[in-house]
Each structure stands twice: as C-alpha cells, then as structure tokens.
JSON list of C-alpha atoms in Angstrom, two decimals:
[
{"chain": "A", "resi": 1120, "resn": "UNK", "atom": "CA", "xyz": [83.90, 263.11, -27.63]},
{"chain": "A", "resi": 1121, "resn": "UNK", "atom": "CA", "xyz": [80.89, 260.80, -27.58]},
{"chain": "A", "resi": 1122, "resn": "UNK", "atom": "CA", "xyz": [80.34, 259.02, -24.28]},
{"chain": "A", "resi": 1123, "resn": "UNK", "atom": "CA", "xyz": [79.56, 255.87, -26.29]},
{"chain": "A", "resi": 1124, "resn": "UNK", "atom": "CA", "xyz": [82.73, 255.88, -28.41]},
{"chain": "A", "resi": 1125, "resn": "UNK", "atom": "CA", "xyz": [84.88, 252.75, -28.17]},
{"chain": "A", "resi": 1126, "resn": "UNK", "atom": "CA", "xyz": [88.53, 253.74, -27.76]},
{"chain": "A", "resi": 1127, "resn": "UNK", "atom": "CA", "xyz": [89.96, 250.86, -25.73]},
{"chain": "A", "resi": 1128, "resn": "UNK", "atom": "CA", "xyz": [89.46, 247.22, -24.85]},
{"chain": "A", "resi": 1129, "resn": "UNK", "atom": "CA", "xyz": [87.92, 248.34, -21.55]},
{"chain": "A", "resi": 1130, "resn": "UNK", "atom": "CA", "xyz": [85.31, 250.31, -23.52]},
{"chain": "A", "resi": 1131, "resn": "UNK", "atom": "CA", "xyz": [84.40, 247.08, -25.33]},
{"chain": "A", "resi": 1132, "resn": "UNK", "atom": "CA", "xyz": [83.96, 245.26, -22.02]},
{"chain": "A", "resi": 1133, "resn": "UNK", "atom": "CA", "xyz": [81.78, 248.04, -20.63]},
{"chain": "A", "resi": 1134, "resn": "UNK", "atom": "CA", "xyz": [79.66, 248.07, -23.79]},
{"chain": "A", "resi": 1135, "resn": "UNK", "atom": "CA", "xyz": [79.09, 244.31, -23.53]},
{"chain": "A", "resi": 1136, "resn": "UNK", "atom": "CA", "xyz": [78.27, 244.67, -19.81]},
{"chain": "A", "resi": 1137, "resn": "UNK", "atom": "CA", "xyz": [75.57, 247.18, -20.72]},
{"chain": "A", "resi": 1138, "resn": "UNK", "atom": "CA", "xyz": [73.86, 244.67, -23.02]},
{"chain": "A", "resi": 1139, "resn": "UNK", "atom": "CA", "xyz": [73.46, 242.11, -20.22]},
{"chain": "A", "resi": 1140, "resn": "UNK", "atom": "CA", "xyz": [71.64, 241.98, -16.90]},
{"chain": "A", "resi": 1141, "resn": "UNK", "atom": "CA", "xyz": [73.08, 244.14, -14.10]},
{"chain": "A", "resi": 1142, "resn": "UNK", "atom": "CA", "xyz": [74.24, 241.55, -11.54]},
{"chain": "A", "resi": 1143, "resn": "UNK", "atom": "CA", "xyz": [74.13, 243.44, -8.21]},
{"chain": "A", "resi": 1144, "resn": "UNK", "atom": "CA", "xyz": [70.34, 244.03, -8.02]},
{"chain": "A", "resi": 1145, "resn": "UNK", "atom": "CA", "xyz": [69.66, 240.41, -8.97]},
{"chain": "A", "resi": 1146, "resn": "UNK", "atom": "CA", "xyz": [71.93, 239.01, -6.24]},
{"chain": "A", "resi": 1147, "resn": "UNK", "atom": "CA", "xyz": [70.64, 241.43, -3.61]},
{"chain": "A", "resi": 1148, "resn": "UNK", "atom": "CA", "xyz": [67.10, 240.17, -4.26]},
{"chain": "A", "resi": 1149, "resn": "UNK", "atom": "CA", "xyz": [68.40, 236.59, -4.25]},
{"chain": "A", "resi": 1150, "resn": "UNK", "atom": "CA", "xyz": [69.93, 236.90, -0.77]},
{"chain": "A", "resi": 1151, "resn": "UNK", "atom": "CA", "xyz": [67.12, 238.93, 0.84]},
{"chain": "A", "resi": 1152, "resn": "UNK", "atom": "CA", "xyz": [65.02, 235.86, 1.73]},
{"chain": "A", "resi": 1153, "resn": "UNK", "atom": "CA", "xyz": [67.33, 233.83, 3.93]},
{"chain": "A", "resi": 1154, "resn": "UNK", "atom": "CA", "xyz": [64.67, 231.17, 4.52]},
{"chain": "A", "resi": 1155, "resn": "UNK", "atom": "CA", "xyz": [64.64, 230.05, 0.88]},
{"chain": "A", "resi": 1156, "resn": "UNK", "atom": "CA", "xyz": [65.59, 226.42, 0.25]},
{"chain": "A", "resi": 1157, "resn": "UNK", "atom": "CA", "xyz": [68.85, 227.26, -1.52]},
{"chain": "A", "resi": 1158, "resn": "UNK", "atom": "CA", "xyz": [71.49, 224.51, -1.15]},
{"chain": "A", "resi": 1159, "resn": "UNK", "atom": "CA", "xyz": [74.42, 226.84, -0.47]},
{"chain": "A", "resi": 1160, "resn": "UNK", "atom": "CA", "xyz": [72.58, 228.91, 2.15]},
{"chain": "A", "resi": 1161, "resn": "UNK", "atom": "CA", "xyz": [73.79, 226.36, 4.72]},
{"chain": "A", "resi": 1162, "resn": "UNK", "atom": "CA", "xyz": [76.64, 227.31, 7.04]},
{"chain": "A", "resi": 1163, "resn": "UNK", "atom": "CA", "xyz": [78.86, 224.34, 6.15]},
{"chain": "A", "resi": 1164, "resn": "UNK", "atom": "CA", "xyz": [82.03, 224.68, 4.02]},
{"chain": "A", "resi": 1165, "resn": "UNK", "atom": "CA", "xyz": [82.54, 222.98, 0.67]},
{"chain": "A", "resi": 1166, "resn": "UNK", "atom": "CA", "xyz": [83.55, 219.35, 1.13]},
{"chain": "A", "resi": 1167, "resn": "UNK", "atom": "CA", "xyz": [86.43, 219.74, -1.32]},
{"chain": "A", "resi": 1168, "resn": "UNK", "atom": "CA", "xyz": [87.84, 222.72, 0.59]},
{"chain": "A", "resi": 1169, "resn": "UNK", "atom": "CA", "xyz": [87.76, 220.62, 3.76]},
{"chain": "A", "resi": 1170, "resn": "UNK", "atom": "CA", "xyz": [89.49, 217.78, 1.90]},
{"chain": "A", "resi": 1171, "resn": "UNK", "atom": "CA", "xyz": [92.24, 220.07, 0.58]},
{"chain": "A", "resi": 1172, "resn": "UNK", "atom": "CA", "xyz": [92.88, 221.42, 4.07]},
{"chain": "A", "resi": 1173, "resn": "UNK", "atom": "CA", "xyz": [92.80, 218.07, 5.87]},
{"chain": "A", "resi": 1174, "resn": "UNK", "atom": "CA", "xyz": [95.09, 216.45, 3.29]},
{"chain": "A", "resi": 1175, "resn": "UNK", "atom": "CA", "xyz": [97.80, 219.00, 4.08]},
{"chain": "A", "resi": 1176, "resn": "UNK", "atom": "CA", "xyz": [97.82, 220.51, 0.59]},
{"chain": "A", "resi": 1177, "resn": "UNK", "atom": "CA", "xyz": [96.65, 223.84, 1.99]},
{"chain": "A", "resi": 1178, "resn": "UNK", "atom": "CA", "xyz": [98.86, 224.94, 4.84]},
{"chain": "A", "resi": 1179, "resn": "UNK", "atom": "CA", "xyz": [97.41, 228.31, 5.79]},
{"chain": "A", "resi": 1180, "resn": "UNK", "atom": "CA", "xyz": [98.51, 231.84, 5.02]},
{"chain": "A", "resi": 1181, "resn": "UNK", "atom": "CA", "xyz": [96.38, 234.42, 3.22]},
{"chain": "A", "resi": 1182, "resn": "UNK", "atom": "CA", "xyz": [93.18, 233.56, 1.38]},
{"chain": "A", "resi": 1183, "resn": "UNK", "atom": "CA", "xyz": [90.97, 235.56, -0.97]},
{"chain": "A", "resi": 1184, "resn": "UNK", "atom": "CA", "xyz": [87.43, 234.30, -1.60]},
{"chain": "A", "resi": 1185, "resn": "UNK", "atom": "CA", "xyz": [85.63, 235.58, -4.69]},
{"chain": "A", "resi": 1186, "resn": "UNK", "atom": "CA", "xyz": [81.84, 235.60, -4.63]},
{"chain": "A", "resi": 1187, "resn": "UNK", "atom": "CA", "xyz": [81.78, 234.61, -0.95]},
{"chain": "A", "resi": 1188, "resn": "UNK", "atom": "CA", "xyz": [77.99, 234.77, -0.49]},
{"chain": "A", "resi": 1189, "resn": "UNK", "atom": "CA", "xyz": [77.02, 234.34, 3.19]},
{"chain": "A", "resi": 1190, "resn": "UNK", "atom": "CA", "xyz": [80.61, 233.52, 4.10]},
{"chain": "A", "resi": 1191, "resn": "UNK", "atom": "CA", "xyz": [80.61, 229.82, 4.93]},
{"chain": "A", "resi": 1192, "resn": "UNK", "atom": "CA", "xyz": [83.94, 228.99, 3.23]},
{"chain": "A", "resi": 1193, "resn": "UNK", "atom": "CA", "xyz": [85.64, 232.17, 4.43]},
{"chain": "A", "resi": 1194, "resn": "UNK", "atom": "CA", "xyz": [84.62, 231.38, 8.01]},
{"chain": "A", "resi": 1195, "resn": "UNK", "atom": "CA", "xyz": [85.91, 227.81, 7.74]},
{"chain": "A", "resi": 1196, "resn": "UNK", "atom": "CA", "xyz": [89.27, 229.04, 6.44]},
{"chain": "A", "resi": 1197, "resn": "UNK", "atom": "CA", "xyz": [89.54, 231.67, 9.17]},
{"chain": "A", "resi": 1198, "resn": "UNK", "atom": "CA", "xyz": [88.84, 229.04, 11.82]},
{"chain": "A", "resi": 1199, "resn": "UNK", "atom": "CA", "xyz": [91.74, 227.02, 10.39]},
{"chain": "A", "resi": 1200, "resn": "UNK", "atom": "CA", "xyz": [94.10, 229.96, 10.77]},
{"chain": "A", "resi": 1201, "resn": "UNK", "atom": "CA", "xyz": [93.91, 231.66, 7.38]},
{"chain": "A", "resi": 1202, "resn": "UNK", "atom": "CA", "xyz": [93.97, 235.44, 7.16]},
{"chain": "A", "resi": 1203, "resn": "UNK", "atom": "CA", "xyz": [90.92, 235.91, 4.96]},
{"chain": "A", "resi": 1204, "resn": "UNK", "atom": "CA", "xyz": [89.69, 238.59, 2.57]},
{"chain": "A", "resi": 1205, "resn": "UNK", "atom": "CA", "xyz": [86.30, 237.91, 0.99]},
{"chain": "A", "resi": 1206, "resn": "UNK", "atom": "CA", "xyz": [84.31, 239.85, -1.60]},
{"chain": "A", "resi": 1207, "resn": "UNK", "atom": "CA", "xyz": [80.83, 239.63, -3.08]},
{"chain": "A", "resi": 1208, "resn": "UNK", "atom": "CA", "xyz": [78.85, 241.98, -5.32]},
{"chain": "A", "resi": 1209, "resn": "UNK", "atom": "CA", "xyz": [75.75, 241.69, -3.11]},
{"chain": "A", "resi": 1210, "resn": "UNK", "atom": "CA", "xyz": [75.38, 243.96, -0.07]},
{"chain": "A", "resi": 1211, "resn": "UNK", "atom": "CA", "xyz": [72.80, 241.51, 1.29]},
{"chain": "A", "resi": 1212, "resn": "UNK", "atom": "CA", "xyz": [75.27, 238.63, 1.09]},
{"chain": "A", "resi": 1213, "resn": "UNK", "atom": "CA", "xyz": [78.04, 240.60, 2.76]},
{"chain": "A", "resi": 1214, "resn": "UNK", "atom": "CA", "xyz": [75.75, 241.71, 5.60]},
{"chain": "A", "resi": 1215, "resn": "UNK", "atom": "CA", "xyz": [74.74, 238.09, 6.21]},
{"chain": "A", "resi": 1216, "resn": "UNK", "atom": "CA", "xyz": [78.37, 236.94, 6.06]},
{"chain": "A", "resi": 1217, "resn": "UNK", "atom": "CA", "xyz": [79.42, 239.54, 8.63]},
{"chain": "A", "resi": 1218, "resn": "UNK", "atom": "CA", "xyz": [76.65, 238.38, 10.98]},
{"chain": "A", "resi": 1219, "resn": "UNK", "atom": "CA", "xyz": [77.78, 234.77, 10.68]},
{"chain": "A", "resi": 1220, "resn": "UNK", "atom": "CA", "xyz": [81.41, 235.66, 11.26]},
{"chain": "A", "resi": 1221, "resn": "UNK", "atom": "CA", "xyz": [80.48, 237.65, 14.37]},
{"chain": "A", "resi": 1222, "resn": "UNK", "atom": "CA", "xyz": [78.54, 234.66, 15.71]},
{"chain": "A", "resi": 1223, "resn": "UNK", "atom": "CA", "xyz": [81.61, 232.44, 15.23]},
{"chain": "A", "resi": 1224, "resn": "UNK", "atom": "CA", "xyz": [83.90, 235.18, 16.60]},
{"chain": "A", "resi": 1225, "resn": "UNK", "atom": "CA", "xyz": [86.25, 235.16, 13.63]},
{"chain": "A", "resi": 1226, "resn": "UNK", "atom": "CA", "xyz": [87.83, 238.18, 11.96]},
{"chain": "A", "resi": 1227, "resn": "UNK", "atom": "CA", "xyz": [87.43, 238.34, 8.17]},
{"chain": "A", "resi": 1228, "resn": "UNK", "atom": "CA", "xyz": [87.78, 241.37, 5.91]},
{"chain": "A", "resi": 1229, "resn": "UNK", "atom": "CA", "xyz": [84.48, 241.27, 3.99]},
{"chain": "A", "resi": 1230, "resn": "UNK", "atom": "CA", "xyz": [83.96, 243.79, 1.22]},
{"chain": "A", "resi": 1231, "resn": "UNK", "atom": "CA", "xyz": [81.07, 244.44, -1.14]},
{"chain": "A", "resi": 1232, "resn": "UNK", "atom": "CA", "xyz": [82.65, 244.91, -4.54]},
{"chain": "A", "resi": 1233, "resn": "UNK", "atom": "CA", "xyz": [82.73, 243.56, -8.08]},
{"chain": "A", "resi": 1234, "resn": "UNK", "atom": "CA", "xyz": [85.49, 241.16, -9.06]},
{"chain": "A", "resi": 1235, "resn": "UNK", "atom": "CA", "xyz": [85.94, 243.17, -12.27]},
{"chain": "A", "resi": 1236, "resn": "UNK", "atom": "CA", "xyz": [88.96, 245.43, -12.15]},
{"chain": "A", "resi": 1237, "resn": "UNK", "atom": "CA", "xyz": [90.40, 244.05, -8.90]},
{"chain": "A", "resi": 1238, "resn": "UNK", "atom": "CA", "xyz": [94.18, 244.40, -8.83]},
{"chain": "A", "resi": 1239, "resn": "UNK", "atom": "CA", "xyz": [96.23, 242.50, -6.27]},
{"chain": "A", "resi": 1240, "resn": "UNK", "atom": "CA", "xyz": [99.90, 241.55, -6.64]},
{"chain": "A", "resi": 1241, "resn": "UNK", "atom": "CA", "xyz": [101.10, 238.15, -5.37]},
{"chain": "A", "resi": 1242, "resn": "UNK", "atom": "CA", "xyz": [99.88, 238.32, -1.79]},
{"chain": "A", "resi": 1243, "resn": "UNK", "atom": "CA", "xyz": [97.63, 235.25, -1.48]},
{"chain": "A", "resi": 1244, "resn": "UNK", "atom": "CA", "xyz": [98.48, 231.62, -0.81]},
{"chain": "A", "resi": 1245, "resn": "UNK", "atom": "CA", "xyz": [94.96, 230.58, -1.82]},
{"chain": "A", "resi": 1246, "resn": "UNK", "atom": "CA", "xyz": [92.24, 232.11, -3.97]},
{"chain": "A", "resi": 1247, "resn": "UNK", "atom": "CA", "xyz": [88.90, 230.33, -3.72]},
{"chain": "A", "resi": 1248, "resn": "UNK", "atom": "CA", "xyz": [85.81, 230.53, -5.94]},
{"chain": "A", "resi": 1249, "resn": "UNK", "atom": "CA", "xyz": [82.69, 228.60, -5.00]},
{"chain": "A", "resi": 1250, "resn": "UNK", "atom": "CA", "xyz": [80.18, 229.41, -7.73]},
{"chain": "A", "resi": 1251, "resn": "UNK", "atom": "CA", "xyz": [81.41, 232.77, -9.05]},
{"chain": "A", "resi": 1252, "resn": "UNK", "atom": "CA", "xyz": [83.05, 231.84, -12.36]},
{"chain": "A", "resi": 1253, "resn": "UNK", "atom": "CA", "xyz": [79.99, 230.06, -13.76]},
{"chain": "A", "resi": 1254, "resn": "UNK", "atom": "CA", "xyz": [77.94, 233.25, -13.39]},
{"chain": "A", "resi": 1255, "resn": "UNK", "atom": "CA", "xyz": [80.44, 235.57, -15.13]},
{"chain": "A", "resi": 1256, "resn": "UNK", "atom": "CA", "xyz": [79.77, 236.82, -18.65]},
{"chain": "A", "resi": 1257, "resn": "UNK", "atom": "CA", "xyz": [82.26, 235.16, -21.02]},
{"chain": "A", "resi": 1258, "resn": "UNK", "atom": "CA", "xyz": [83.81, 238.49, -22.04]},
{"chain": "A", "resi": 1259, "resn": "UNK", "atom": "CA", "xyz": [84.85, 239.03, -18.39]},
{"chain": "A", "resi": 1260, "resn": "UNK", "atom": "CA", "xyz": [86.39, 235.59, -17.93]},
{"chain": "A", "resi": 1261, "resn": "UNK", "atom": "CA", "xyz": [89.87, 236.31, -19.32]},
{"chain": "A", "resi": 1262, "resn": "UNK", "atom": "CA", "xyz": [90.36, 239.31, -17.03]},
{"chain": "A", "resi": 1263, "resn": "UNK", "atom": "CA", "xyz": [89.03, 237.34, -14.07]},
{"chain": "A", "resi": 1264, "resn": "UNK", "atom": "CA", "xyz": [91.49, 234.49, -14.53]},
{"chain": "A", "resi": 1265, "resn": "UNK", "atom": "CA", "xyz": [94.38, 236.91, -15.03]},
{"chain": "A", "resi": 1266, "resn": "UNK", "atom": "CA", "xyz": [93.40, 238.76, -11.85]},
{"chain": "A", "resi": 1267, "resn": "UNK", "atom": "CA", "xyz": [93.55, 235.48, -9.91]},
{"chain": "A", "resi": 1268, "resn": "UNK", "atom": "CA", "xyz": [96.95, 234.64, -11.41]},
{"chain": "A", "resi": 1269, "resn": "UNK", "atom": "CA", "xyz": [98.31, 238.04, -10.38]},
{"chain": "A", "resi": 1270, "resn": "UNK", "atom": "CA", "xyz": [96.82, 237.80, -6.88]},
{"chain": "A", "resi": 1271, "resn": "UNK", "atom": "CA", "xyz": [98.51, 234.47, -6.07]},
{"chain": "A", "resi": 1272, "resn": "UNK", "atom": "CA", "xyz": [102.01, 234.05, -4.76]},
{"chain": "A", "resi": 1273, "resn": "UNK", "atom": "CA", "xyz": [104.30, 231.82, -6.86]},
{"chain": "A", "resi": 1274, "resn": "UNK", "atom": "CA", "xyz": [103.01, 228.23, -6.60]},
{"chain": "A", "resi": 1275, "resn": "UNK", "atom": "CA", "xyz": [99.86, 229.50, -4.89]},
{"chain": "A", "resi": 1276, "resn": "UNK", "atom": "CA", "xyz": [96.61, 227.53, -5.18]},
{"chain": "A", "resi": 1277, "resn": "UNK", "atom": "CA", "xyz": [93.29, 228.35, -6.83]},
{"chain": "A", "resi": 1278, "resn": "UNK", "atom": "CA", "xyz": [90.29, 226.29, -5.68]},
{"chain": "A", "resi": 1279, "resn": "UNK", "atom": "CA", "xyz": [87.15, 226.24, -7.81]},
{"chain": "A", "resi": 1280, "resn": "UNK", "atom": "CA", "xyz": [83.68, 224.75, -7.69]},
{"chain": "A", "resi": 1281, "resn": "UNK", "atom": "CA", "xyz": [81.42, 225.32, -10.69]},
{"chain": "A", "resi": 1282, "resn": "UNK", "atom": "CA", "xyz": [78.50, 223.85, -12.62]},
{"chain": "A", "resi": 1283, "resn": "UNK", "atom": "CA", "xyz": [79.26, 220.50, -14.21]},
{"chain": "A", "resi": 1284, "resn": "UNK", "atom": "CA", "xyz": [78.02, 219.86, -17.75]},
{"chain": "A", "resi": 1285, "resn": "UNK", "atom": "CA", "xyz": [74.68, 218.14, -18.12]},
{"chain": "A", "resi": 1286, "resn": "UNK", "atom": "CA", "xyz": [72.50, 219.21, -15.24]},
{"chain": "A", "resi": 1287, "resn": "UNK", "atom": "CA", "xyz": [71.86, 221.62, -12.40]},
{"chain": "A", "resi": 1288, "resn": "UNK", "atom": "CA", "xyz": [69.81, 221.43, -9.23]},
{"chain": "A", "resi": 1289, "resn": "UNK", "atom": "CA", "xyz": [66.78, 222.18, -11.45]},
{"chain": "A", "resi": 1290, "resn": "UNK", "atom": "CA", "xyz": [67.66, 219.42, -13.90]},
{"chain": "A", "resi": 1291, "resn": "UNK", "atom": "CA", "xyz": [68.44, 221.70, -16.82]},
{"chain": "A", "resi": 1292, "resn": "UNK", "atom": "CA", "xyz": [71.47, 221.50, -19.09]},
{"chain": "A", "resi": 1293, "resn": "UNK", "atom": "CA", "xyz": [73.95, 224.39, -19.06]},
{"chain": "A", "resi": 1294, "resn": "UNK", "atom": "CA", "xyz": [76.08, 223.35, -22.00]},
{"chain": "A", "resi": 1295, "resn": "UNK", "atom": "CA", "xyz": [75.41, 226.43, -24.15]},
{"chain": "A", "resi": 1296, "resn": "UNK", "atom": "CA", "xyz": [78.35, 228.09, -25.91]},
{"chain": "A", "resi": 1297, "resn": "UNK", "atom": "CA", "xyz": [79.80, 231.52, -25.24]},
{"chain": "A", "resi": 1298, "resn": "UNK", "atom": "CA", "xyz": [78.33, 232.83, -28.47]},
{"chain": "A", "resi": 1299, "resn": "UNK", "atom": "CA", "xyz": [74.90, 231.52, -27.52]},
{"chain": "A", "resi": 1300, "resn": "UNK", "atom": "CA", "xyz": [75.02, 233.63, -24.34]},
{"chain": "A", "resi": 1301, "resn": "UNK", "atom": "CA", "xyz": [75.18, 236.75, -26.50]},
{"chain": "A", "resi": 1302, "resn": "UNK", "atom": "CA", "xyz": [72.68, 235.56, -29.09]},
{"chain": "A", "resi": 1303, "resn": "UNK", "atom": "CA", "xyz": [70.18, 234.93, -26.29]},
{"chain": "A", "resi": 1304, "resn": "UNK", "atom": "CA", "xyz": [71.47, 237.73, -24.03]},
{"chain": "A", "resi": 1305, "resn": "UNK", "atom": "CA", "xyz": [71.13, 235.30, -21.17]},
{"chain": "A", "resi": 1306, "resn": "UNK", "atom": "CA", "xyz": [73.29, 232.92, -19.14]},
{"chain": "A", "resi": 1307, "resn": "UNK", "atom": "CA", "xyz": [70.21, 230.71, -18.60]},
{"chain": "A", "resi": 1308, "resn": "UNK", "atom": "CA", "xyz": [71.22, 230.25, -14.97]},
{"chain": "A", "resi": 1309, "resn": "UNK", "atom": "CA", "xyz": [74.95, 229.95, -15.55]},
{"chain": "A", "resi": 1310, "resn": "UNK", "atom": "CA", "xyz": [77.53, 228.16, -17.69]},
{"chain": "A", "resi": 1311, "resn": "UNK", "atom": "CA", "xyz": [78.84, 224.64, -17.19]},
{"chain": "A", "resi": 1312, "resn": "UNK", "atom": "CA", "xyz": [82.57, 223.92, -17.30]},
{"chain": "A", "resi": 1313, "resn": "UNK", "atom": "CA", "xyz": [84.03, 220.54, -18.18]},
{"chain": "A", "resi": 1314, "resn": "UNK", "atom": "CA", "xyz": [87.60, 219.54, -17.31]},
{"chain": "A", "resi": 1315, "resn": "UNK", "atom": "CA", "xyz": [88.58, 220.13, -20.95]},
{"chain": "A", "resi": 1316, "resn": "UNK", "atom": "CA", "xyz": [87.00, 223.58, -21.07]},
{"chain": "A", "resi": 1317, "resn": "UNK", "atom": "CA", "xyz": [88.72, 224.65, -17.85]},
{"chain": "A", "resi": 1318, "resn": "UNK", "atom": "CA", "xyz": [92.08, 223.43, -19.14]},
{"chain": "A", "resi": 1319, "resn": "UNK", "atom": "CA", "xyz": [91.52, 225.40, -22.34]},
{"chain": "A", "resi": 1320, "resn": "UNK", "atom": "CA", "xyz": [90.85, 228.68, -20.56]},
{"chain": "A", "resi": 1321, "resn": "UNK", "atom": "CA", "xyz": [93.17, 228.22, -17.55]},
{"chain": "A", "resi": 1322, "resn": "UNK", "atom": "CA", "xyz": [95.92, 225.82, -18.56]},
{"chain": "A", "resi": 1323, "resn": "UNK", "atom": "CA", "xyz": [98.44, 228.48, -19.59]},
{"chain": "A", "resi": 1324, "resn": "UNK", "atom": "CA", "xyz": [98.35, 230.13, -16.16]},
{"chain": "A", "resi": 1325, "resn": "UNK", "atom": "CA", "xyz": [97.64, 227.17, -13.87]},
{"chain": "A", "resi": 1326, "resn": "UNK", "atom": "CA", "xyz": [98.63, 223.54, -13.47]},
{"chain": "A", "resi": 1327, "resn": "UNK", "atom": "CA", "xyz": [95.68, 221.25, -12.73]},
{"chain": "A", "resi": 1328, "resn": "UNK", "atom": "CA", "xyz": [96.24, 219.40, -9.45]},
{"chain": "A", "resi": 1329, "resn": "UNK", "atom": "CA", "xyz": [92.86, 217.69, -9.09]},
{"chain": "A", "resi": 1330, "resn": "UNK", "atom": "CA", "xyz": [89.53, 217.61, -10.90]},
{"chain": "A", "resi": 1331, "resn": "UNK", "atom": "CA", "xyz": [86.53, 215.59, -9.72]},
{"chain": "A", "resi": 1332, "resn": "UNK", "atom": "CA", "xyz": [82.81, 215.64, -9.14]},
{"chain": "A", "resi": 1333, "resn": "UNK", "atom": "CA", "xyz": [81.76, 217.21, -5.89]},
{"chain": "A", "resi": 1334, "resn": "UNK", "atom": "CA", "xyz": [80.72, 214.63, -3.31]},
{"chain": "A", "resi": 1335, "resn": "UNK", "atom": "CA", "xyz": [77.08, 214.80, -2.24]},
{"chain": "A", "resi": 1336, "resn": "UNK", "atom": "CA", "xyz": [76.77, 215.57, 1.46]},
{"chain": "A", "resi": 1337, "resn": "UNK", "atom": "CA", "xyz": [73.88, 215.59, 3.88]},
{"chain": "A", "resi": 1338, "resn": "UNK", "atom": "CA", "xyz": [73.53, 217.87, 6.88]},
{"chain": "A", "resi": 1339, "resn": "UNK", "atom": "CA", "xyz": [74.96, 215.30, 9.27]},
{"chain": "A", "resi": 1340, "resn": "UNK", "atom": "CA", "xyz": [78.40, 215.61, 7.68]},
{"chain": "A", "resi": 1341, "resn": "UNK", "atom": "CA", "xyz": [78.51, 219.37, 8.32]},
{"chain": "A", "resi": 1342, "resn": "UNK", "atom": "CA", "xyz": [79.92, 219.90, 4.84]},
{"chain": "A", "resi": 1343, "resn": "UNK", "atom": "CA", "xyz": [78.35, 221.20, 1.63]},
{"chain": "A", "resi": 1344, "resn": "UNK", "atom": "CA", "xyz": [78.38, 219.01, -1.46]},
{"chain": "A", "resi": 1345, "resn": "UNK", "atom": "CA", "xyz": [75.97, 218.64, -4.39]},
{"chain": "A", "resi": 1346, "resn": "UNK", "atom": "CA", "xyz": [76.25, 216.43, -7.48]},
{"chain": "A", "resi": 1347, "resn": "UNK", "atom": "CA", "xyz": [75.69, 219.17, -10.05]},
{"chain": "A", "resi": 1348, "resn": "UNK", "atom": "CA", "xyz": [79.01, 220.87, -9.24]},
{"chain": "A", "resi": 1349, "resn": "UNK", "atom": "CA", "xyz": [82.58, 219.88, -10.04]},
{"chain": "A", "resi": 1350, "resn": "UNK", "atom": "CA", "xyz": [85.54, 220.66, -7.80]},
{"chain": "A", "resi": 1351, "resn": "UNK", "atom": "CA", "xyz": [89.05, 221.44, -8.98]},
{"chain": "A", "resi": 1352, "resn": "UNK", "atom": "CA", "xyz": [92.32, 222.59, -7.50]},
{"chain": "A", "resi": 1353, "resn": "UNK", "atom": "CA", "xyz": [94.96, 224.45, -9.50]},
{"chain": "A", "resi": 1354, "resn": "UNK", "atom": "CA", "xyz": [98.51, 225.68, -8.83]},
{"chain": "A", "resi": 1355, "resn": "UNK", "atom": "CA", "xyz": [99.93, 228.84, -10.32]},
{"chain": "A", "resi": 1356, "resn": "UNK", "atom": "CA", "xyz": [102.60, 228.10, -12.90]},
{"chain": "A", "resi": 1357, "resn": "UNK", "atom": "CA", "xyz": [106.06, 229.51, -12.44]}
]
C-alpha cells in the first residue's frame, strides 16, 4: 500500500499538515531569544483571566492550558490553587516555563506536545487558550474544539484570547478567509476571530458567557493586556 494513500479523515489532515509550515521548529526559534521585545514574554497573567478569577466565576479545580508558552497564566492559576496541566509544542517554551515555575515554587505538570490528537475525558474545570487557536491551521480547528469539549467537565469553562479582526501589534489586518490560507499556504501571522466567527465554530458545543476586547495594561498593573486581542469565556453545553 502506498504510504501517501488517503484512506481516512486522519490521512487528509496529515496530508494538509504536510503542505504547511512545520510549527515546532518555528516556535523553538521564536522562544530562543528571551530578550526580544515580545509583549507576551512578560511574567504577568492575562487581565481577563485575573478578572474571571476575582469575580468568582472560576472557583478552582483542575486547569489545562493549551499553548502555554513561558507559563505565565499556568503559574497564576497554580498560585490561586488550581491543579494545572500545561502543554506547548515548543521545547524552548516549556523549558522557560519550568524555570519560572521553579522560581515561584509552584508545581505544574508541563509537557512538550502538540495539541493535535490529545484525548482527555471530562477531567478539567477550566481549559485556557491564550493565543493558540489563532495560530492553528483551519483544518485542525474542528478537532481542537472537540478535544476541548471532551476535556471539560459538564458546565466547565473555556477561556480564550485571540487576534481581533482589523489589526495586530504590527498593524496588519488578519481578516483572511480559511480558503485564502490554503491558496497562499500561509497564515500571514495568524487568523483573526470576531464574535460572530467564534459563535459559528463553537456555538454548538459552548455557551458564550462573555466576549470583549482585551484591556490594555501597562507593567505597573502586573497583568498582560493588549488591544489587538479579544477575550472570551465559554461554558460547555449540557
């Protein structure tokens, strides 16, 4: 049998993966220079995550962070009493996150792995994504959202920050369509998600609790917030 024969839907996904950039080497290079002026290299948690916790909506339990980067949100959650698992595809990011957690003396289960193919059954009270979804190829999005739904306990929460339509930190629009990604074979830095687009792709599995622009924060507030991201909180249906 030919190694390149398509016999299943997973074969289609793997074929499409092969046409696009391999993500792990890119993100390893991205995280190697820790002195770069990257907004989310700070140690502060997302301002919306802090708001959810301080409002009482999030009451602790088990948390899974997807695309955790250097670990700032995972560390915040652990300090508030969450039992935290956190994954990222970059070995460089995970190494940095482990160093930060050790400095803060918090225990977090960090793991270097892809979010594709993860299978977890209803064990988490909160799944959190700060900038992972908007870097996923569109053909992987359906499986990603279903994985999150399966990972959450009934009525569990999914927190998300992602690129807002119109502009990024570099001033460029990210409003290209899914089909354009494949015509260009490029994400052009990522995809933007409006409230309507998120409802279209997530509304069957999740109830929207809150959607808003992320609040811009300076270093004095010890929180992370930039105007080119939106923040949303969702609850698992059923």
